[in-house]
Short mmCIF file of C-alpha atoms in Angstrom, two decimals:
data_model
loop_
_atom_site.label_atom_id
_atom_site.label_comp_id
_atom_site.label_asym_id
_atom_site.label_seq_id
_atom_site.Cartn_x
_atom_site.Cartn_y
_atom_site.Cartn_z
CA UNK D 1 104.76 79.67 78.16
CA UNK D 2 107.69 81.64 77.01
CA UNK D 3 108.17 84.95 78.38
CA UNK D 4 107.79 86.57 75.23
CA UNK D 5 104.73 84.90 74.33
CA UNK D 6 103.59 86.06 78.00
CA UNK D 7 104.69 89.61 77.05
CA UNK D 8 102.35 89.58 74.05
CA UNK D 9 99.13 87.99 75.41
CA UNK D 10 98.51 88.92 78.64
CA UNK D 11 96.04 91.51 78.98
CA UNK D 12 93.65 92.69 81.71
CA UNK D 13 90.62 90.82 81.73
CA UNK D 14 87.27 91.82 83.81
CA UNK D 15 84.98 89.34 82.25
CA UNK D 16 85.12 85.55 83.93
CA UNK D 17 84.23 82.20 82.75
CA UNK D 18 81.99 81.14 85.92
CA UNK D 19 84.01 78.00 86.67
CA UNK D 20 86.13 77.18 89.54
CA UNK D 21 90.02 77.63 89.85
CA UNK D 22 91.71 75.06 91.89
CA UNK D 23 93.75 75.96 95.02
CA UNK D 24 96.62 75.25 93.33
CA UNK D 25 96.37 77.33 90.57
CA UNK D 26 95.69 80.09 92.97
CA UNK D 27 98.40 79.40 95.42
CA UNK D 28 100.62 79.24 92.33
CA UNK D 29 99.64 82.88 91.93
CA UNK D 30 100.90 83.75 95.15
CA UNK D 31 103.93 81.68 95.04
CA UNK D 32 104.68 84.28 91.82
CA UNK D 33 104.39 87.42 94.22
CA UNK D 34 106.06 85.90 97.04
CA UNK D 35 109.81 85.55 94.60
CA UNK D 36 108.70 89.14 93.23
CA UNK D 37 110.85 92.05 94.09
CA UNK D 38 110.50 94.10 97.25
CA UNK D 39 112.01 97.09 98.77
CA UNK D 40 115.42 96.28 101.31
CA UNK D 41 113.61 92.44 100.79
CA UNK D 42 111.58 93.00 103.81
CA UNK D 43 108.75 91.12 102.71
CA UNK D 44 105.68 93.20 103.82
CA UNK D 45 103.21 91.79 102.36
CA UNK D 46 100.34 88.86 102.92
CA UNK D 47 97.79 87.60 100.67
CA UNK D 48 94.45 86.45 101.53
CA UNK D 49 93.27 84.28 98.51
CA UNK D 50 89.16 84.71 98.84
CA UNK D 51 87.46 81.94 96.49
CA UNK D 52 84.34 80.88 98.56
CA UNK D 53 81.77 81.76 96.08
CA UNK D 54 79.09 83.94 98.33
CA UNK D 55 82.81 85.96 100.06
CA UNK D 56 83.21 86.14 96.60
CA UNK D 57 80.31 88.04 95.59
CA UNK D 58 80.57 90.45 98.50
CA UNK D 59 84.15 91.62 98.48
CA UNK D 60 82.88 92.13 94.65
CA UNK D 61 80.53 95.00 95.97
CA UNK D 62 82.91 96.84 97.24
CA UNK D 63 84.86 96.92 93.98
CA UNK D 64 84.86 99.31 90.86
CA UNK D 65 86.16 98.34 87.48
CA UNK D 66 86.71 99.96 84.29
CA UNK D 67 84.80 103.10 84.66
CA UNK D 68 85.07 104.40 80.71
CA UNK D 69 83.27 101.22 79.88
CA UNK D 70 80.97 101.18 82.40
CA UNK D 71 79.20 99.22 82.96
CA UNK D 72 80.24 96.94 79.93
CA UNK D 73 83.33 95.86 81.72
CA UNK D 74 81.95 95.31 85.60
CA UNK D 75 81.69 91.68 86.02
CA UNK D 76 77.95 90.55 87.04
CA UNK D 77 77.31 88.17 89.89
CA UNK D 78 76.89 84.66 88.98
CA UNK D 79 77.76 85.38 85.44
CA UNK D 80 80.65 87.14 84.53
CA UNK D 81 82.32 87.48 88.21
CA UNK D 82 85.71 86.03 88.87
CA UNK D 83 86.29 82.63 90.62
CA UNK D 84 88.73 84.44 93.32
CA UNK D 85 90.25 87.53 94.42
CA UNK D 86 93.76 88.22 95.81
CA UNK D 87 93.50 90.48 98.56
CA UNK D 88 97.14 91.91 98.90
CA UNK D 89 97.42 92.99 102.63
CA UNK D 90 100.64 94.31 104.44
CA UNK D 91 102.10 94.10 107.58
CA UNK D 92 102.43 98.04 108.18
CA UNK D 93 99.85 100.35 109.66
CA UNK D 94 99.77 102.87 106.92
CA UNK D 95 100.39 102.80 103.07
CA UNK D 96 103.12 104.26 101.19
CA UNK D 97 104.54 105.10 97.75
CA UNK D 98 107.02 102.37 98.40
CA UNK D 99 104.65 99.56 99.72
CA UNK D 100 102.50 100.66 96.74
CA UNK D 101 105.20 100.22 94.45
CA UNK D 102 106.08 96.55 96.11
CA UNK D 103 102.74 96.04 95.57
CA UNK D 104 103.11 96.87 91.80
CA UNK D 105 105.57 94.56 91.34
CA UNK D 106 103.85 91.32 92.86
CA UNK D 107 100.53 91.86 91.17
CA UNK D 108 102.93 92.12 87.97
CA UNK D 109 103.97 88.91 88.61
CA UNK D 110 100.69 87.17 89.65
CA UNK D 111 99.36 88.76 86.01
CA UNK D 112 102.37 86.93 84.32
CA UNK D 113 101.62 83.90 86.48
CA UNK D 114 97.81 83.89 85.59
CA UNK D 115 98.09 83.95 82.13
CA UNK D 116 100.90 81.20 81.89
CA UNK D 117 98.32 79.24 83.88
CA UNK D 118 95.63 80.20 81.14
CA UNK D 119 93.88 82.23 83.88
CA UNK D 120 92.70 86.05 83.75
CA UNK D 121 93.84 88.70 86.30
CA UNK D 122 92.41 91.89 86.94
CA UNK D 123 94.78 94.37 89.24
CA UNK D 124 91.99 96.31 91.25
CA UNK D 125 92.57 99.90 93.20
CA UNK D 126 89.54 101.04 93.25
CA UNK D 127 88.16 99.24 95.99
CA UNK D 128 86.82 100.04 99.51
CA UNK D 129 89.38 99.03 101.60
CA UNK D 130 87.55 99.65 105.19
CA UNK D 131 84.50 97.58 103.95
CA UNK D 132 86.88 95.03 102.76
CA UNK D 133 89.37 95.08 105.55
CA UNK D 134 85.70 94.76 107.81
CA UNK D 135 84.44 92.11 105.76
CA UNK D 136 87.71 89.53 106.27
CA UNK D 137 89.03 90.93 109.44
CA UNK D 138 92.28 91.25 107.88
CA UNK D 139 95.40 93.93 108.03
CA UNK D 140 95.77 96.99 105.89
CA UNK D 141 94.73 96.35 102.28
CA UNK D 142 96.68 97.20 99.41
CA UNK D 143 95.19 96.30 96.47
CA UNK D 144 92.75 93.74 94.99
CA UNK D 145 93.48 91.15 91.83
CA UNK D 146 90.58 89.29 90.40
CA UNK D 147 91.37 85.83 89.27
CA UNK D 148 88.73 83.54 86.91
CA UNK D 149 89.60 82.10 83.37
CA UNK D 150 88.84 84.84 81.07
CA UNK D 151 85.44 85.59 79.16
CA UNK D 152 86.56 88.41 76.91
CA UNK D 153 89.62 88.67 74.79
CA UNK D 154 90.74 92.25 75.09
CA UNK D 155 93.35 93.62 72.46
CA UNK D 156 95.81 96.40 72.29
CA UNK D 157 96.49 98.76 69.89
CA UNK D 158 100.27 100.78 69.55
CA UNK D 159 99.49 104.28 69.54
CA UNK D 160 101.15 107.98 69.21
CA UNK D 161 102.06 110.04 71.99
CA UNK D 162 99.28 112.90 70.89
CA UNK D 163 96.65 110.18 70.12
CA UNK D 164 94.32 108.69 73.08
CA UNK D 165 94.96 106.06 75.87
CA UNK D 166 91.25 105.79 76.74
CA UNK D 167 90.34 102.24 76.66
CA UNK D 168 87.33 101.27 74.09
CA UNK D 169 84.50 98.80 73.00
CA UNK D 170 85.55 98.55 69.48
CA UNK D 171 82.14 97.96 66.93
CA UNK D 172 82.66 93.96 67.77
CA UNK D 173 82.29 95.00 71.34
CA UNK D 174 85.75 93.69 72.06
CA UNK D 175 87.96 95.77 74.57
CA UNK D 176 90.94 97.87 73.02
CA UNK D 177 93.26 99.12 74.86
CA UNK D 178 95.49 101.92 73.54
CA UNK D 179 99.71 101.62 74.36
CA UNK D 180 101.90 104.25 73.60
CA UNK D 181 104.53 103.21 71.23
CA UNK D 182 107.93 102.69 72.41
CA UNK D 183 109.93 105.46 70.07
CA UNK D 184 107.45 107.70 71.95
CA UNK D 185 108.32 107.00 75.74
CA UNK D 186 112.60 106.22 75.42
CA UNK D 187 115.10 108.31 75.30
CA UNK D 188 118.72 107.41 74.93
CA UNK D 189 121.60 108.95 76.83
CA UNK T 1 112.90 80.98 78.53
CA UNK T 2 109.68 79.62 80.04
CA UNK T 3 108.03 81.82 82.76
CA UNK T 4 108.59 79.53 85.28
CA UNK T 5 111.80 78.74 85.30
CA UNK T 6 112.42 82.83 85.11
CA UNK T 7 110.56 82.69 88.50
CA UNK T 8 112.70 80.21 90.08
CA UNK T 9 116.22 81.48 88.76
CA UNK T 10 115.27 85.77 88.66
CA UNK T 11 117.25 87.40 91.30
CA UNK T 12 118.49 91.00 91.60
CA UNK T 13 121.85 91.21 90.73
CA UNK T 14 124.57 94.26 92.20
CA UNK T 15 127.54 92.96 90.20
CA UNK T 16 128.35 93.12 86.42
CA UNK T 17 130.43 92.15 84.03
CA UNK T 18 132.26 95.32 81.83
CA UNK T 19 130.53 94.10 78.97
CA UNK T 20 128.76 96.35 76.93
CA UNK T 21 124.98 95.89 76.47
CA UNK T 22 123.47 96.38 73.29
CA UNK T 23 120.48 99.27 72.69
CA UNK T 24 118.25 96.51 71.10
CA UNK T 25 118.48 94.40 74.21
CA UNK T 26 117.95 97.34 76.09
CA UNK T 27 114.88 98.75 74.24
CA UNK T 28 113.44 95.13 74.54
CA UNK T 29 113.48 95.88 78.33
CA UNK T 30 111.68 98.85 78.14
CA UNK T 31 109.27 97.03 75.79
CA UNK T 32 108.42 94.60 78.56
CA UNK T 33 107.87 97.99 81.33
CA UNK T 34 105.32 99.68 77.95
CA UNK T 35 102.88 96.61 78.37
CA UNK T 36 103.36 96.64 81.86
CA UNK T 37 99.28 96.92 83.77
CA UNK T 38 99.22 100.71 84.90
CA UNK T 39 96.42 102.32 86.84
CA UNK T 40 93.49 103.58 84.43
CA UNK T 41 95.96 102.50 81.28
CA UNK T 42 97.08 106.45 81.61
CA UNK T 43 100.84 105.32 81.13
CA UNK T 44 102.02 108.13 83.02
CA UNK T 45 105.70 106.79 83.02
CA UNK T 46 109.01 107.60 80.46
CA UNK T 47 112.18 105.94 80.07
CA UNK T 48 115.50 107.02 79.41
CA UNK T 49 118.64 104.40 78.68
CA UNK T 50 121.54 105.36 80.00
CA UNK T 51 124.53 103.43 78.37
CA UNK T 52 127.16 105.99 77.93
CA UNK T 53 130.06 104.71 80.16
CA UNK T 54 130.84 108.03 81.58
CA UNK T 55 127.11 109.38 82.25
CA UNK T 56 126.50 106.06 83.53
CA UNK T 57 129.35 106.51 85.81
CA UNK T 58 128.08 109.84 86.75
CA UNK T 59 124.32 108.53 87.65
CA UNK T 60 126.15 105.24 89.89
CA UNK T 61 127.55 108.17 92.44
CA UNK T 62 123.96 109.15 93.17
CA UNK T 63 122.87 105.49 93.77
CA UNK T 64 122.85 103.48 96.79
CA UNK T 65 123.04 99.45 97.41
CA UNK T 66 122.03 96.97 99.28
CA UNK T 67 122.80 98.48 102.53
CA UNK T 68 123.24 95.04 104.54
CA UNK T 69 126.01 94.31 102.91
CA UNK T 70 128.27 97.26 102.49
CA UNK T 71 130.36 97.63 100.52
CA UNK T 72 130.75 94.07 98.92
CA UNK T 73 127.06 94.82 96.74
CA UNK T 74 128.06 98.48 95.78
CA UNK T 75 129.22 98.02 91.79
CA UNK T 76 132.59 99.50 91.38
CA UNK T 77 133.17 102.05 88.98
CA UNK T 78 134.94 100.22 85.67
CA UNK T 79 135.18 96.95 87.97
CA UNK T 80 131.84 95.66 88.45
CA UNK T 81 129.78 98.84 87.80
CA UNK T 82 126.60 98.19 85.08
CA UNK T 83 126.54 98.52 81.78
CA UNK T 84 123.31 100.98 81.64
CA UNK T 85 120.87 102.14 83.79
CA UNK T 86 117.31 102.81 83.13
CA UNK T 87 115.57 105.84 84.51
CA UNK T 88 112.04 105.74 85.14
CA UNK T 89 110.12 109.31 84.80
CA UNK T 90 107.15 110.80 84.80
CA UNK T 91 105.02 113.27 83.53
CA UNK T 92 103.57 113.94 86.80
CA UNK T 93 104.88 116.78 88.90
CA UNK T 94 104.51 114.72 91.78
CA UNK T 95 105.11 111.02 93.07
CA UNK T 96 102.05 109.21 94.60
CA UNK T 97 101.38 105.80 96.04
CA UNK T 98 99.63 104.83 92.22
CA UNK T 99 102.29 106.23 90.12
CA UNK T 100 105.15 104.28 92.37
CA UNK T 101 102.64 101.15 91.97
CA UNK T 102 102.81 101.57 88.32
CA UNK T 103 106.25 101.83 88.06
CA UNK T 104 107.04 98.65 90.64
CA UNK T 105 104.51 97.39 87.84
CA UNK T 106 107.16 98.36 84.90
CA UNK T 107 110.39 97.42 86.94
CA UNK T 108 109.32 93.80 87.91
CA UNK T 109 108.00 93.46 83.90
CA UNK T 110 111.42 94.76 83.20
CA UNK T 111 113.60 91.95 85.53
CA UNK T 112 111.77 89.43 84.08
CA UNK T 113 112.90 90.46 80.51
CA UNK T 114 116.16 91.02 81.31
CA UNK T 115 116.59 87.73 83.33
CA UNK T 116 115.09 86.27 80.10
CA UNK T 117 117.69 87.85 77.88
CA UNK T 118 120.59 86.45 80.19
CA UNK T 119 120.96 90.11 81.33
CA UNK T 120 120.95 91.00 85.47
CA UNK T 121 119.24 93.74 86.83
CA UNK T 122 118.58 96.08 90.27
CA UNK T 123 115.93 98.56 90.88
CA UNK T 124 117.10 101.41 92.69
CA UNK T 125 114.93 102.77 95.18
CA UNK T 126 118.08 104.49 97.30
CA UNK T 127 118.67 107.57 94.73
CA UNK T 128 119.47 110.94 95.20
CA UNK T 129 116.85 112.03 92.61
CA UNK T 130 117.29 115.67 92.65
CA UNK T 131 121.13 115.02 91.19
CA UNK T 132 120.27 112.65 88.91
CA UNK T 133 117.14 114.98 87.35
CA UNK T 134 119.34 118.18 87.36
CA UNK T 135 122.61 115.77 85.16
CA UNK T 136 119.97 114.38 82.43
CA UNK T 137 117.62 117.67 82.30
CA UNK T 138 114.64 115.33 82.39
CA UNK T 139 111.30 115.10 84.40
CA UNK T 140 110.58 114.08 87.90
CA UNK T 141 112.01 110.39 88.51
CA UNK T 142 110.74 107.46 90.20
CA UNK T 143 113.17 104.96 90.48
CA UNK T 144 116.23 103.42 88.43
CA UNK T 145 117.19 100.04 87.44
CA UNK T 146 120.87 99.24 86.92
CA UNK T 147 121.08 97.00 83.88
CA UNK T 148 124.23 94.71 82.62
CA UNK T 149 125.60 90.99 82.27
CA UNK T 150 125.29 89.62 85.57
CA UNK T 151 129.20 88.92 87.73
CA UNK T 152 127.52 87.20 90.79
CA UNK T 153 124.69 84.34 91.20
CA UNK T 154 122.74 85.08 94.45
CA UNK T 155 120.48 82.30 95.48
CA UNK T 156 117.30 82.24 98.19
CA UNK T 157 116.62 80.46 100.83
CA UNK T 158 112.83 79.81 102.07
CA UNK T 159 112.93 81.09 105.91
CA UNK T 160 109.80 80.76 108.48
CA UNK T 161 108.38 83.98 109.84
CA UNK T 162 110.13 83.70 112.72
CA UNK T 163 113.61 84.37 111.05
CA UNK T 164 115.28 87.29 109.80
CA UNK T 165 114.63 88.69 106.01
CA UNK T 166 117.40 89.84 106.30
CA UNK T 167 120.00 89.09 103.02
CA UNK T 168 123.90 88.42 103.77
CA UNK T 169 126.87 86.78 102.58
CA UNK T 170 127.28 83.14 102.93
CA UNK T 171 130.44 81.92 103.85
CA UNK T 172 131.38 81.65 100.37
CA UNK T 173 130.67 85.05 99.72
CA UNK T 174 127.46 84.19 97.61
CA UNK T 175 124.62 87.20 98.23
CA UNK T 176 121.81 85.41 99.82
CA UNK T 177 118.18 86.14 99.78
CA UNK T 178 116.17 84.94 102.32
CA UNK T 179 112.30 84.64 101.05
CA UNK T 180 109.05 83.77 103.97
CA UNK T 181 107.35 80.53 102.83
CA UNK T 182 104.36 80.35 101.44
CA UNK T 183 102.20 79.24 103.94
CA UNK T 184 103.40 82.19 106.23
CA UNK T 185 102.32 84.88 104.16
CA UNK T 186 98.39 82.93 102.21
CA UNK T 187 95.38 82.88 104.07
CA UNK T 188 92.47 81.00 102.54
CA UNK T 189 88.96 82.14 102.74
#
């Protein structure tokens, strides 16, 4: 898809077709993060690509979504729960604002890289990393993303600086999600 | 341009062309950060464009690049220096690992639009913050990116684990960026 399509359509999505992604698709995902930008390029960090189906289901305990539409938005087991989830894992010991911010970017691009492939992404923080990290035997987790082709088709809506970025059901149960408009967040110098 | 092909051919670029860069190519970028994923959708993140040449010239002293390969990557004022830069603030008083997630969010959303629009780009992570705040008179920053029409072509190279990530100047003087295969950094479960 263009990029500019890509800049329009992709949205969060928390709701998940229950069908399988191939291991393609998904290592396509990571193949996005890998070329992403990093900090001094020093590469630190791994991905563990979970997409067994019952791993699935318990990494998804230990995850919280979209808590001012709960629980609307909290994908349920076996029918709205995502095919996969990216477990973004670093080499370091500790976290930091600038592993965090690394970690921005790749989800960014796996979230570009999902929707081009037609698939849904939700970026995850809230998330217990201990049970998680105990769960896979894995390093230091980052963050979680949620891959499965979408079940919802969330919208956004431009709004002003004094007006609310809550994120709603609208009365057609479809998620809106508020974005300040640009006039209100750039200055020129 | 498609998305994938902006994956293959993105790469930060340190050296630009004295060619002015106009504001509606430069809003578009900041376009790209606005629908950027942020934690909670709380868009906690401003932007101000920097494209007068002499406050631009005034930021570049309180940047530094790519420290591998001093001084061949560090933009010369009037010679290779960029055309704008993009500062990244915050209405927070504070940084945090989230916030500097966000923004790596909004920076990589960012490259991607300006590799699109044949424009080059660097996020700065190397800044002396406190100068920069105190010459613009504007809230706590996160990070910059250095925006103009791109005077070098780096390329990557896919390195084993083993080897160094470290970038350097090939023998033709071309920047280049070594990136860990894929199979080194995925784990399937």
């Amino acid at each position: 898809m263009e990029f500019r399509e890509l800049l329009k359509t992709r949205r969060t999505i928390r709701l998940f077709k229950q069908q399988p992604v191939d291991d393609e698709a998904l290592a396509a995902l990571i193949d996005a993060a890998r070329v992403a930008s990093c900090a001094s390029n020093k590469q630190r960090l791994r991905y563990i690509v979970v997409r067994t189906p019952e791993l699935v289901l318990e990494v998804l305990k230990h995850t919280r979504w979209a808590s001012l539409v709960q629980p609307a938005r909290t994908p349920q087991p076996g029918i709205s729960s995502p095919a996969a989830f990216i477990v973004i894992t670093t080499t370091e010991e500790t976290l930091s604002e600038l592993l965090c911010a690394d970690a921005g970017a790749a989800v960014q691009s796996i979230e570009f890289a999902a929707t081009d492939a037609g698939l849904g992404c939700c970026w995850l923080g809230a998330i217990d990393r201990d049970a998680i990290q105990n769960l896979l035997q894995c390093g230091k987790i980052v963050y979680l993303a949620a891959v499965g082709y979408p079940d919802e088709t969330p919208k956004s809506v431009d709004v002003s600086i004094d007006e609310s970025c809550g994120y709603y059901l609208d009365k057609d149960g479809v998620l809106t999600v508020p974005k300040l408009r640009l006039q209100d967040i750039l200055k020129w110098k």
